[in-house]
Amino acid sequence: MVVDDALVVRGIVSRWLQEERGVEVVATHRSAKGGLDDLFRVRPDVLILDIEMPDMDGVTALPLFLSKQPGLAVIVASTLTRRNAELSIRCLSLGAMDCLAKPQTSGEMTSTNDFRRELIDRVRALGGRAVARARRQGEPAPPPIAPRTRPAVSEVLNDPAQRSGPPDNSFLRRSNEPLRVRKMPAIVPRALVIGSSTGGPQALAVLFAGIKPLLPRVPVLVTQHMPPSFTTILAEHLGRVAGVPCHEPVDGEHIHAGTIYVAPGGKHMKVAQSAEGPVVRITDEPPVNFCKPAVDPLFYSARDLWGNHLLAVVLTGMGSDGARGALAIAEAGGAVIAQDEETSVVWGMPGATAHAGACSAILPLNSIAPQLVSIVTGERR
């Protein structure tokens, strides 16, 4: 279901989705009220919800949608402003699973591939999750949708020839092979690095609420797949949860224990050694794994800087970003923990990390913080 008061947006987004194999647009509405009234009839797996609408905004409508259909996967879409970023983060705390920044104009909407790819990837990932959950609960599977004659846009855009960064995922074990877990290193880490994507803001809030005892001991660096403005608001939110300084760093900023550094949207965040100690490097290099910021650049550079004195966490998210960097950290003697499948919104990034053989532990979200505290404080469990 697509709920957006802009006719052009409803039309373009619906057309994109209808071109995808296995995806069906069951309804479009110009108002939240229309979508709510139609919810029981169409029972969508995924809702794309605009924030700014005249009759009822997305923040007000979201809890109503979730109360009428618990488990509905909601993607909040809004234009890129600070106010909308604040509202989007608010929606994530209310139960939305992801947020996207819409192009500012209809012209940009029709000419950009980035928003189209991001939207379709999320619909597929969250829709697949909803269908799998329904099957586990014994609900009938939806009827098959006839394949379309032209290739889906996700097949075109995910072609390795159009991908920034290494396209080969042969380093991953096959999904039917048993996961191999490494022994937890005994070395006390000097830094904590974290990567996340879809479902990440909610997971990060849970994580930071539980790791307060370790924060004065190490710096924490976070790459969350989000656009500019959204990462600024996310950093402010996480700082309030953690009770320590948390911000988007500038290039060359010195890294200190007791501070959380969040990669700015639209840039990559790395770390490096300077004459005065570790510093942040903010770069404008091409996307990696279609992502900017991406997790792999942070993980590789942290491995180079801290070696085996490094602790990495891969939380919920689509794709495999972070898996290569996590494997590099593990092979250098550092520790890697991934969120488990059951508690992940999407078990893409943590699943890829687990199948790469990088993990010393694969844990439910609520179990990760106690494990991190014990590792950093030296009180191993």
Coordinates of C-alpha atoms in Angstrom, one line a residue, residues 75 97-100 114-129 158 163 169 195-200 224-225 288-291 295 314-323 344-353:
I75 CA 8.6 2.4 5.4
M97 CA 10.9 -0.3 10.2
D98 CA 12.8 2.0 8.0
C99 CA 12.8 5.6 6.6
L100 CA 13.8 7.0 3.2
D114 CA 19.1 5.7 -6.0
F115 CA 15.7 6.3 -4.4
R116 CA 14.1 3.8 -6.7
R117 CA 16.6 1.1 -5.8
E118 CA 16.5 1.8 -2.1
L119 CA 12.7 1.7 -2.0
I120 CA 12.4 -1.5 -4.0
D121 CA 15.2 -3.3 -1.9
R122 CA 13.4 -2.4 1.3
V123 CA 10.0 -3.4 0.0
R124 CA 11.4 -6.8 -1.0
A125 CA 13.3 -7.4 2.2
L126 CA 10.5 -6.3 4.5
G127 CA 7.8 -8.0 2.4
G128 CA 9.7 -11.2 2.3
R129 CA 10.1 -11.0 6.1
N158 CA 22.0 -5.0 -8.7
R163 CA 27.9 -1.9 -8.4
N169 CA 30.2 -12.7 -2.4
G195 CA 27.5 -1.2 11.5
S196 CA 23.7 -1.3 10.9
S197 CA 21.0 -0.5 8.4
T198 CA 17.3 -1.4 8.2
G199 CA 16.0 -1.6 11.8
G200 CA 19.3 -0.2 13.0
Q224 CA 24.2 3.5 10.0
H225 CA 22.9 3.6 6.5
V288 CA 30.6 0.9 -1.4
N289 CA 28.0 -1.9 -1.6
F290 CA 25.7 0.8 -2.9
C291 CA 26.0 2.5 0.4
V295 CA 30.3 -0.1 7.0
V314 CA 27.0 -6.0 13.0
L315 CA 23.4 -5.2 13.7
T316 CA 20.2 -5.7 11.6
G317 CA 20.3 -4.5 8.0
M318 CA 19.9 -5.5 4.3
G319 CA 22.7 -6.7 2.1
S320 CA 26.2 -7.7 3.1
D321 CA 27.9 -4.4 3.9
G322 CA 30.3 -4.9 6.8
A323 CA 30.8 -8.6 6.3
S344 CA 16.9 -8.7 13.3
V345 CA 14.4 -6.8 11.2
V346 CA 16.4 -8.0 8.2
W347 CA 19.1 -10.6 8.7
G348 CA 21.2 -9.5 5.7
M349 CA 24.3 -7.8 7.1
P350 CA 24.6 -9.8 10.3
G351 CA 23.7 -13.0 8.4
A352 CA 26.4 -12.3 5.8
T353 CA 28.9 -11.7 8.6

